[in-house]
Amino acid sequence: MRLKRLVVVSNRVTPLSGRKAASAGGLAVGLLSALRESGGIWFGWSGELHRHASHEPKLFRSGRITYALIDLTEEEFEGYYAGLANRTLWPLFHYRLDLAVYDHEWYAVYRRVNQRFAEALFPLLREGDLVWVHDYHLIPIASELRRLGAKVRLGFFLHIPFPAPEVYLTLPWHRQLVVDLCAYDLVGFQTATDLRQFRAYIELELGGRTDNKGRVRVLGRRLRAIAVPIGIEPEDVAQMAVSGDARRQAQRVAATLSGRHLVIGVDRLDYTKGIPERLRAFELLLRDYPAHRQRVTFMQISAPSREDVPEYMELRQSVELLSGHINGVYSEADWIPLRYINRGFTRRALTGFFRLGRIGLVTPLRDGMNLVALEYVAAQDAEDPGVLLLSRFAGCAAYMDGALIVNPYDIHQVAETLHTGLTMSLEERVERWQRMMAAVREHDVRRWKQSFLDCLEQAGSRG
Ligand code: ADQ
């Protein structure tokens, strides 16, 4: 059977070449391989600002893929991206009502940008295309495309959690955005919990009907809603972790540890990742389990993220303050307990650090899936693997039963579990790691991509 042409739509488009392309993660690699197989278009924001709003995307071709890129104006960037996406939907969908800002002007700009994107995309579409839209920046694209007369199959995947109705209902535009989601033929979520919250909203607020096969009937529409967890390419990560580059990077760190255990944390510097709580849990470990003093080093790598958003500036300050405090209190002349590094590393270097880490400390307060946890597992040495300490609020906790699962808000529990992990026998580490690795393989990025696209092909045709 001839493969249908795929059209991927996302806020940011993976660059064609250069340093950033080389460090592209599993998601970008997975989507690129799907586009290469079927041929297609990758449509989205160019990452650049321009004085005038254009309806004509810039087109680049590379092999079987056409990249179609749109610039934003300064005003659009502020309202659509820095505003509604980053300061409204992101905190709200991560249960941070205290940080969510509801600004009607931002919302108007968000809708205008989605409308303009749809108008620029529509002429590029052909009958029979499969259109796959990614994430909360672009929820209204399907409604806008339908308004223009698009008859192609439209699918949407939400990379972040979908909140419980009681939280979601605080959004002034809650109804409109779910109506927008219902304009797709298929809506995909990371976990069964996210799917359940969405179904609850449909039934309780819109009087719609849903069933366990993923069928949704609401407002005269029929669509499918499924849970399909994103994954990584575990074999690629495993290979990367033993590459010369990864080994060199890891050796440089190992040489400074003097045989101490390494606890490793890697995240974007984001308030959803639970970094201050994690640091306080580490401090409790040092306070309450003095045997670990001098015997463990915690390396927290936090890549700068959304630096012009005030909540992120505040987070940075509080993490800096806390790490200074912990090192001030517990350091010895020949030992610094915490290495806090505020920059990104290449994927290769990270896999080397993961492999070196006796504990992978992944404690988000709320996270769609969390690829770092999966990468940590895939990078381990099968003969002498480390222990994953994982928040129950990361999407992947649903199937990672080999991890030590914790409540990241309970820093006493996290400290105690750190002690458990640091003293775990080799036998138990191996047994737990084997279970986790099997689960990471089973939920890899290929399966995610294939399950979603198979389902989209089968979802009600409008052609
Ligand atoms: P993120 O919130 O960015 O993703 P995550 O899933 O962990 O979180 O992915 C981050 C990626 O960036 C990983 O591949 C990681 O290796 C890399 N990375 C993180 N910190 C880094 C650093 N300091 N230096 C270099 N690279 C770093 C969103 C959702 C997640 C969901 C993904 C995919 O918030 O819940 O899992 O999308 O759907």
Coordinates of C-alpha atoms and ligand atoms in Angstrom, one line a residue:
M1 CA 0.0 0.0 0.0
R2 CA 1.3 3.5 -0.9
L3 CA 2.2 5.5 2.2
K4 CA 0.1 8.6 2.7
R5 CA 2.0 11.9 2.6
L6 CA 2.7 13.2 6.1
V7 CA 2.5 16.8 7.2
V8 CA 4.0 17.6 10.6
V9 CA 3.0 20.9 12.2
S10 CA 4.8 22.1 15.3
N11 CA 5.8 25.4 16.9
R12 CA 9.5 24.9 16.4
V13 CA 10.9 23.0 13.4
T14 CA 14.1 21.0 13.9
P15 CA 16.9 22.8 12.0
L16 CA 18.1 21.2 8.9
S17 CA 21.8 21.2 9.8
G18 CA 24.3 22.6 12.3
R19 CA 25.0 22.1 15.9
K20 CA 21.3 22.0 17.0
A21 CA 20.4 19.4 14.4
A22 CA 23.2 17.2 15.7
S23 CA 21.8 17.4 19.2
A24 CA 18.2 16.8 18.1
G25 CA 16.5 14.4 20.5
G26 CA 14.4 11.3 19.9
L27 CA 11.2 13.2 19.1
A28 CA 12.8 15.1 16.2
V29 CA 14.6 12.1 15.0
G30 CA 11.4 10.0 15.1
L31 CA 9.4 12.6 13.2
L32 CA 12.2 13.1 10.7
S33 CA 12.3 9.3 10.0
A34 CA 8.5 9.2 9.5
L35 CA 8.8 12.2 7.1
R36 CA 11.6 10.5 5.1
E37 CA 9.6 7.3 4.8
S38 CA 6.5 8.8 3.4
G39 CA 7.8 12.1 2.1
G40 CA 6.1 15.2 3.4
I41 CA 6.1 18.7 4.9
W42 CA 7.3 20.0 8.2
F43 CA 5.5 23.2 8.9
G44 CA 6.0 25.6 11.8
W45 CA 7.6 28.8 13.2
S46 CA 11.1 29.5 11.9
G47 CA 12.3 30.7 15.3
E48 CA 12.8 34.1 13.8
L49 CA 11.0 37.5 14.2
H50 CA 10.1 39.8 11.3
R51 CA 8.5 43.2 11.2
H52 CA 5.6 42.1 9.0
A53 CA 3.3 39.1 9.3
S54 CA 3.5 37.0 6.2
H55 CA 1.1 34.4 4.9
E56 CA 3.8 33.0 2.6
P57 CA 6.0 30.4 4.3
K58 CA 9.6 30.1 3.4
L59 CA 10.1 26.7 1.7
F60 CA 13.3 24.6 1.8
R61 CA 13.6 21.1 0.4
S62 CA 15.9 18.4 1.7
G63 CA 15.4 15.0 0.1
R64 CA 11.8 14.0 0.4
I65 CA 11.0 16.6 3.1
T66 CA 9.8 20.2 2.4
Y67 CA 10.3 22.6 5.4
A68 CA 7.7 25.4 5.4
L69 CA 8.7 28.1 7.9
I70 CA 6.8 31.2 9.1
D71 CA 8.3 34.1 11.0
L72 CA 6.4 35.8 13.8
T73 CA 6.2 39.5 14.5
E74 CA 7.4 40.8 17.9
E75 CA 3.8 41.3 19.0
E76 CA 2.9 37.8 18.0
F77 CA 5.9 36.3 19.8
E78 CA 4.9 38.1 23.0
G79 CA 1.2 37.2 22.9
Y80 CA 1.2 33.8 21.3
Y81 CA 4.5 32.2 22.5
A82 CA 5.9 34.1 25.5
G83 CA 2.4 34.9 26.7
L84 CA -0.4 32.4 26.2
A85 CA 1.7 29.3 25.5
N86 CA 4.4 29.8 28.1
R87 CA 2.6 31.8 30.8
T88 CA -0.9 30.5 30.6
L89 CA -1.2 27.0 29.1
W90 CA 2.1 25.6 30.3
P91 CA 1.6 26.4 34.0
L92 CA -2.1 25.6 33.9
F93 CA -1.6 22.2 32.2
H94 CA 1.1 21.4 34.8
Y95 CA -1.3 22.3 37.7
R96 CA 0.4 25.6 38.6
L97 CA -2.7 27.7 38.9
D98 CA -0.7 30.1 41.1
L99 CA 1.6 30.9 38.0
A100 CA -1.0 30.9 35.2
V101 CA -1.8 34.4 33.8
Y102 CA -5.1 34.9 32.0
D103 CA -4.8 37.7 29.6
H104 CA -7.5 38.2 26.9
E105 CA -5.1 40.1 24.6
W106 CA -2.7 37.2 24.6
Y107 CA -5.5 34.8 23.8
A108 CA -6.6 37.0 20.9
V109 CA -3.1 37.0 19.5
Y110 CA -2.8 33.2 20.0
R111 CA -5.9 32.7 17.9
R112 CA -4.7 35.1 15.2
V113 CA -1.4 33.3 14.9
N114 CA -3.1 29.9 14.7
Q115 CA -5.4 31.4 12.0
R116 CA -2.4 32.7 10.0
F117 CA -0.6 29.4 10.3
A118 CA -3.6 27.6 9.0
E119 CA -4.0 30.0 6.1
A120 CA -0.4 29.5 5.2
L121 CA -0.6 25.7 5.5
F122 CA -3.9 25.2 3.7
P123 CA -2.6 25.8 0.1
L124 CA 0.2 23.3 0.7
L125 CA -2.2 20.4 1.6
R126 CA -3.3 17.7 -0.8
E127 CA -6.1 15.3 -0.7
G128 CA -5.2 12.1 1.3
D129 CA -2.5 13.9 3.4
L130 CA -2.2 12.9 7.1
V131 CA -1.7 16.1 9.1
W132 CA -0.1 15.6 12.6
V133 CA -0.1 18.7 14.8
H134 CA 2.0 18.9 17.9
D135 CA 1.4 20.5 21.3
Y136 CA -0.5 23.2 23.1
H137 CA 0.8 26.1 21.0
L138 CA -1.3 25.0 18.0
I139 CA -4.5 23.6 19.4
P140 CA -6.8 25.7 17.2
I141 CA -5.1 24.8 13.9
A142 CA -7.7 22.1 13.0
S143 CA -10.7 24.4 13.5
E144 CA -9.1 27.0 11.3
L145 CA -8.2 24.5 8.6
R146 CA -11.7 23.1 8.7
R147 CA -13.1 26.6 8.3
L148 CA -11.0 27.0 5.2
G149 CA -12.5 23.7 3.8
A150 CA -9.7 21.2 4.6
K151 CA -10.9 17.6 4.2
V152 CA -7.7 15.8 5.1
R153 CA -7.3 13.7 8.2
L154 CA -6.1 15.8 11.2
G155 CA -4.4 14.4 14.3
F156 CA -3.1 16.2 17.4
F157 CA -0.7 15.0 20.1
L158 CA -0.4 16.8 23.4
H159 CA 3.2 16.4 24.8
I160 CA 2.3 17.8 28.3
P161 CA -0.4 16.6 30.8
F162 CA -4.1 17.3 30.4
P163 CA -5.2 18.6 33.7
A164 CA -8.2 17.5 35.8
P165 CA -11.4 19.3 34.9
E166 CA -11.5 21.3 38.2
V167 CA -8.1 22.8 37.3
Y168 CA -8.8 23.2 33.6
L169 CA -12.1 25.0 34.2
T170 CA -10.2 28.0 35.6
L171 CA -9.1 28.8 32.0
P172 CA -11.5 31.5 30.6
W173 CA -11.3 29.8 27.2
H174 CA -11.6 26.2 28.4
R175 CA -14.6 25.4 26.3
Q176 CA -13.3 26.9 23.1
L177 CA -10.0 25.0 23.3
V178 CA -11.7 21.7 23.8
V179 CA -14.1 22.4 20.9
D180 CA -10.9 23.1 18.9
L181 CA -9.5 19.7 20.0
C182 CA -12.7 18.1 18.8
A183 CA -12.1 19.4 15.3
Y184 CA -9.3 16.8 14.9
D185 CA -10.1 13.2 13.9
L186 CA -7.6 11.9 16.5
V187 CA -6.3 13.4 19.7
G188 CA -3.4 11.6 21.4
F189 CA -2.3 12.0 25.0
Q190 CA 0.8 10.7 26.9
T191 CA -1.0 8.7 29.5
A192 CA -4.2 7.0 30.5
T193 CA -4.6 9.6 33.2
D194 CA -4.5 12.5 30.7
L195 CA -7.0 10.7 28.5
R196 CA -9.3 10.2 31.5
Q197 CA -9.2 13.9 32.4
F198 CA -10.1 14.8 28.8
R199 CA -12.9 12.3 28.7
A200 CA -14.2 13.6 32.0
Y201 CA -14.3 17.2 30.6
I202 CA -16.1 16.0 27.5
E203 CA -18.8 14.2 29.5
L204 CA -19.2 16.6 32.4
E205 CA -19.0 19.9 30.6
L206 CA -20.1 19.2 27.1
G207 CA -22.5 16.4 27.7
G208 CA -20.6 14.2 25.2
R209 CA -20.1 10.4 25.2
T210 CA -16.9 8.6 25.2
D211 CA -16.0 4.9 25.5
N212 CA -13.0 2.7 26.3
K213 CA -12.2 2.1 22.6
G214 CA -11.4 5.8 22.4
R215 CA -14.5 6.8 20.5
V216 CA -15.8 10.3 21.4
R217 CA -19.1 11.7 20.3
V218 CA -19.7 15.3 21.1
L219 CA -21.3 18.4 19.7
G220 CA -22.3 16.5 16.6
R221 CA -18.7 15.4 16.0
R222 CA -17.1 12.0 16.1
L223 CA -13.4 11.6 16.8
R224 CA -11.0 9.3 18.6
A225 CA -9.0 10.1 21.7
I226 CA -6.2 7.7 22.7
A227 CA -3.2 7.4 25.1
V228 CA 0.0 6.7 23.3
P229 CA 3.2 7.4 25.3
I230 CA 6.1 8.9 23.5
G231 CA 9.5 7.2 23.9
I232 CA 13.1 7.3 22.8
E233 CA 15.4 5.2 20.6
P234 CA 16.9 3.1 23.3
E235 CA 19.5 1.3 21.2
D236 CA 20.8 4.6 19.8
V237 CA 21.1 6.0 23.3
A238 CA 22.8 2.8 24.5
Q239 CA 25.4 3.1 21.7
M240 CA 25.9 6.7 22.3
A241 CA 26.7 6.1 26.0
V242 CA 29.7 3.9 25.1
S243 CA 31.0 6.1 22.2
G244 CA 34.5 7.5 22.6
D245 CA 33.1 11.0 23.2
A246 CA 30.7 9.9 25.9
R247 CA 33.4 7.9 27.6
R248 CA 35.9 10.8 27.5
Q249 CA 33.3 13.2 29.1
A250 CA 32.4 10.6 31.7
Q251 CA 36.1 9.9 32.5
R252 CA 36.7 13.6 33.1
V253 CA 34.0 13.6 35.7
A254 CA 34.9 10.2 37.2
A255 CA 38.5 11.5 37.7
T256 CA 37.2 14.2 40.0
L257 CA 34.9 12.0 42.1
S258 CA 37.7 10.1 43.9
G259 CA 35.5 6.9 43.9
R260 CA 32.4 8.7 45.3
H261 CA 28.9 7.8 44.0
L262 CA 27.4 10.2 41.5
V263 CA 23.8 11.3 41.7
I264 CA 22.8 12.9 38.4
G265 CA 19.9 15.3 37.6
V266 CA 19.4 16.7 34.1
D267 CA 16.5 19.0 33.1
R268 CA 15.6 22.2 31.5
L269 CA 15.5 24.8 34.2
D270 CA 11.8 24.7 34.6
Y271 CA 9.5 25.0 37.6
T272 CA 7.7 21.8 36.6
K273 CA 10.9 19.7 37.1
G274 CA 10.9 20.0 40.9
I275 CA 14.6 21.2 41.1
P276 CA 14.4 23.2 44.4
E277 CA 12.5 20.3 46.1
R278 CA 15.2 17.9 44.8
L279 CA 18.0 20.0 46.2
R280 CA 16.3 20.2 49.6
A281 CA 15.8 16.4 49.6
F282 CA 19.6 16.0 48.9
E283 CA 20.3 18.4 51.8
L284 CA 18.1 16.2 54.0
L285 CA 20.1 13.1 52.9
L286 CA 23.3 14.8 54.1
R287 CA 21.7 16.0 57.3
D288 CA 19.9 12.8 58.3
Y289 CA 22.2 10.1 56.8
P290 CA 25.7 11.5 57.7
A291 CA 27.3 8.3 56.4
H292 CA 26.8 9.6 52.9
R293 CA 28.7 12.8 53.6
Q294 CA 32.0 12.8 51.7
R295 CA 30.8 9.7 49.8
V296 CA 28.4 11.1 47.3
T297 CA 28.4 13.9 44.8
F298 CA 25.2 15.3 43.2
M299 CA 25.6 16.9 39.7
Q300 CA 22.5 18.8 38.7
I301 CA 22.7 20.0 35.1
S302 CA 19.9 22.5 34.3
A303 CA 19.8 23.9 30.8
P304 CA 18.6 27.5 30.6
S305 CA 15.1 27.7 29.4
R306 CA 12.6 30.6 28.6
E307 CA 14.9 33.0 30.2
D308 CA 12.9 36.1 29.5
V309 CA 9.9 34.8 31.4
P310 CA 9.8 36.2 35.0
E311 CA 8.9 32.9 36.7
Y312 CA 12.0 31.3 35.2
M313 CA 14.3 34.1 36.4
E314 CA 12.9 33.7 39.9
L315 CA 13.4 29.9 39.7
R316 CA 17.0 30.5 38.7
Q317 CA 17.7 32.7 41.6
S318 CA 16.2 30.3 44.1
V319 CA 18.1 27.4 42.7
E320 CA 21.3 29.4 42.9
L321 CA 20.6 30.4 46.4
L322 CA 19.8 26.9 47.6
S323 CA 22.9 25.3 45.9
G324 CA 25.1 28.0 47.5
H325 CA 23.5 27.3 50.9
I326 CA 23.9 23.5 50.6
N327 CA 27.6 23.8 49.6
G328 CA 28.2 26.4 52.2
V329 CA 26.9 24.2 55.0
Y330 CA 28.2 20.8 54.0
S331 CA 31.4 21.2 51.9
E332 CA 34.7 20.1 53.3
A333 CA 38.1 21.3 52.2
D334 CA 38.3 18.3 49.8
W335 CA 34.7 17.7 49.0
I336 CA 31.9 19.8 47.5
P337 CA 28.6 17.9 47.7
L338 CA 26.7 19.7 44.9
R339 CA 27.7 20.6 41.4
Y340 CA 25.1 22.8 39.9
I341 CA 25.6 23.5 36.2
N342 CA 23.4 26.0 34.4
R343 CA 24.0 25.1 30.8
G344 CA 23.2 22.5 28.2
F345 CA 25.5 19.6 27.2
T346 CA 25.6 17.6 24.0
R347 CA 23.4 14.4 24.0
R348 CA 26.6 12.3 23.8
A349 CA 28.1 13.9 26.9
L350 CA 24.8 13.5 28.8
T351 CA 24.6 9.8 28.0
G352 CA 28.2 9.4 29.4
F353 CA 27.1 11.2 32.6
F354 CA 24.0 9.1 32.9
R355 CA 26.1 5.9 32.6
L356 CA 28.3 7.2 35.4
G357 CA 25.4 8.0 37.7
R358 CA 24.7 5.5 40.4
I359 CA 21.4 7.3 40.9
G360 CA 19.3 9.1 38.2
L361 CA 17.2 11.6 40.1
V362 CA 14.1 12.5 38.1
T363 CA 11.6 14.2 40.3
P364 CA 9.3 16.5 38.3
L365 CA 6.3 17.9 40.1
R366 CA 4.3 17.1 36.9
D367 CA 5.6 16.0 33.5
G368 CA 4.0 14.8 30.3
M369 CA 6.3 11.8 29.9
N370 CA 10.0 12.8 30.8
L371 CA 12.5 11.5 28.3
V372 CA 15.4 12.1 30.6
A373 CA 14.3 9.1 32.8
L374 CA 14.2 6.9 29.7
E375 CA 17.6 8.1 28.5
Y376 CA 19.1 7.4 31.9
V377 CA 17.9 3.8 31.8
A378 CA 19.0 3.2 28.2
A379 CA 22.5 4.6 29.0
Q380 CA 23.3 2.1 31.9
D381 CA 25.9 -0.6 31.9
A382 CA 23.9 -3.9 32.0
E383 CA 26.5 -5.5 34.4
D384 CA 26.5 -2.6 36.9
P385 CA 23.5 -0.4 36.3
G386 CA 22.4 2.6 38.3
V387 CA 19.0 3.1 40.1
L388 CA 16.3 5.4 38.7
L389 CA 14.5 7.4 41.4
L390 CA 11.4 8.7 39.7
S391 CA 8.5 11.0 40.5
R392 CA 5.1 9.4 40.4
F393 CA 4.0 12.5 38.5
A394 CA 6.2 11.8 35.5
G395 CA 4.1 10.2 32.7
C396 CA 6.6 7.4 32.3
A397 CA 6.1 6.3 36.0
A398 CA 2.9 4.6 34.7
Y399 CA 5.0 1.7 33.3
M400 CA 8.4 2.1 35.0
D401 CA 7.8 -0.3 37.9
G402 CA 11.5 -1.1 38.2
A403 CA 12.2 2.5 39.4
L404 CA 12.1 3.7 43.0
I405 CA 8.9 5.7 42.7
V406 CA 8.6 8.8 45.0
N407 CA 6.3 11.7 45.7
P408 CA 8.6 14.7 44.9
Y409 CA 6.7 17.0 47.3
D410 CA 7.7 14.7 50.2
I411 CA 11.4 15.6 50.5
H412 CA 11.8 13.3 53.5
Q413 CA 10.7 10.4 51.4
V414 CA 13.0 11.4 48.6
A415 CA 15.9 11.6 51.0
E416 CA 15.1 8.2 52.4
T417 CA 14.8 6.7 48.9
L418 CA 18.1 8.2 47.9
H419 CA 19.6 6.3 50.8
T420 CA 17.9 3.1 49.7
G421 CA 19.2 3.6 46.1
L422 CA 22.7 4.4 47.2
T423 CA 22.9 1.2 49.4
M424 CA 21.1 -1.1 47.0
S425 CA 22.7 -4.5 46.1
L426 CA 24.1 -5.2 42.7
E427 CA 21.6 -8.0 42.3
E428 CA 18.6 -5.8 42.9
R429 CA 20.0 -3.0 40.7
V430 CA 20.3 -5.5 37.8
E431 CA 16.9 -7.0 38.3
R432 CA 15.2 -3.6 38.5
W433 CA 17.2 -2.3 35.5
Q434 CA 16.3 -5.2 33.3
R435 CA 12.6 -4.6 33.9
M436 CA 13.0 -0.9 33.2
M437 CA 15.0 -1.5 30.0
A438 CA 12.4 -4.0 28.7
A439 CA 9.7 -1.3 29.3
V440 CA 11.7 1.4 27.6
R441 CA 12.2 -0.8 24.6
E442 CA 8.5 -1.7 24.5
H443 CA 7.5 1.9 24.6
D444 CA 10.0 3.3 22.1
V445 CA 9.6 6.2 19.8
R446 CA 8.9 4.0 16.7
R447 CA 6.0 2.4 18.4
W448 CA 4.6 5.8 19.4
K449 CA 4.9 7.2 15.9
Q450 CA 3.5 4.1 14.3
S451 CA 0.6 3.7 16.7
F452 CA -0.4 7.3 16.3
L453 CA -0.2 7.2 12.5
D454 CA -2.0 3.9 12.1
C455 CA -4.8 5.2 14.3
L456 CA -5.0 8.5 12.3
E457 CA -5.2 6.5 9.0
Q458 CA -8.1 4.6 10.4
A459 CA -9.8 7.5 12.0
G460 CA -13.0 8.7 10.2
S461 CA -12.0 9.9 6.7
R462 CA -13.4 13.2 5.4
G463 CA -11.9 12.9 2.0
Ligands
ADQ1 P1 10.7 18.6 28.2 O1 9.9 19.3 29.2 O2 11.8 19.3 27.5 O3 9.8 17.9 27.1 P2 11.9 15.8 28.5 O4 10.9 14.9 28.1 O5 12.8 15.4 29.7 O6 11.4 17.3 28.9 O7 12.9 16.1 27.3 C1 14.0 16.9 27.4 C2 15.1 16.5 26.4 O8 16.1 17.5 26.4 C3 15.7 15.2 26.6 O9 16.0 14.5 25.4 C4 17.0 15.6 27.4 O10 18.1 14.8 27.2 C5 17.3 17.0 26.8 N1 17.9 17.8 27.9 C6 17.3 18.1 29.1 N2 18.2 18.8 29.8 C7 19.3 19.0 29.1 C8 20.5 19.7 29.3 N3 20.8 20.3 30.5 N4 21.4 19.7 28.3 C9 21.1 19.1 27.1 N5 20.0 18.4 26.9 C10 19.1 18.4 27.8 C11 8.3 17.9 26.8 C12 7.4 17.5 27.9 C13 7.8 16.1 28.4 C14 7.8 15.1 27.2 C15 8.5 15.7 26.0 C16 8.3 14.8 24.8 O11 7.5 18.4 29.0 O12 7.0 15.7 29.4 O13 8.4 13.9 27.6 O14 8.1 17.0 25.7 O15 7.0 14.6 24.5

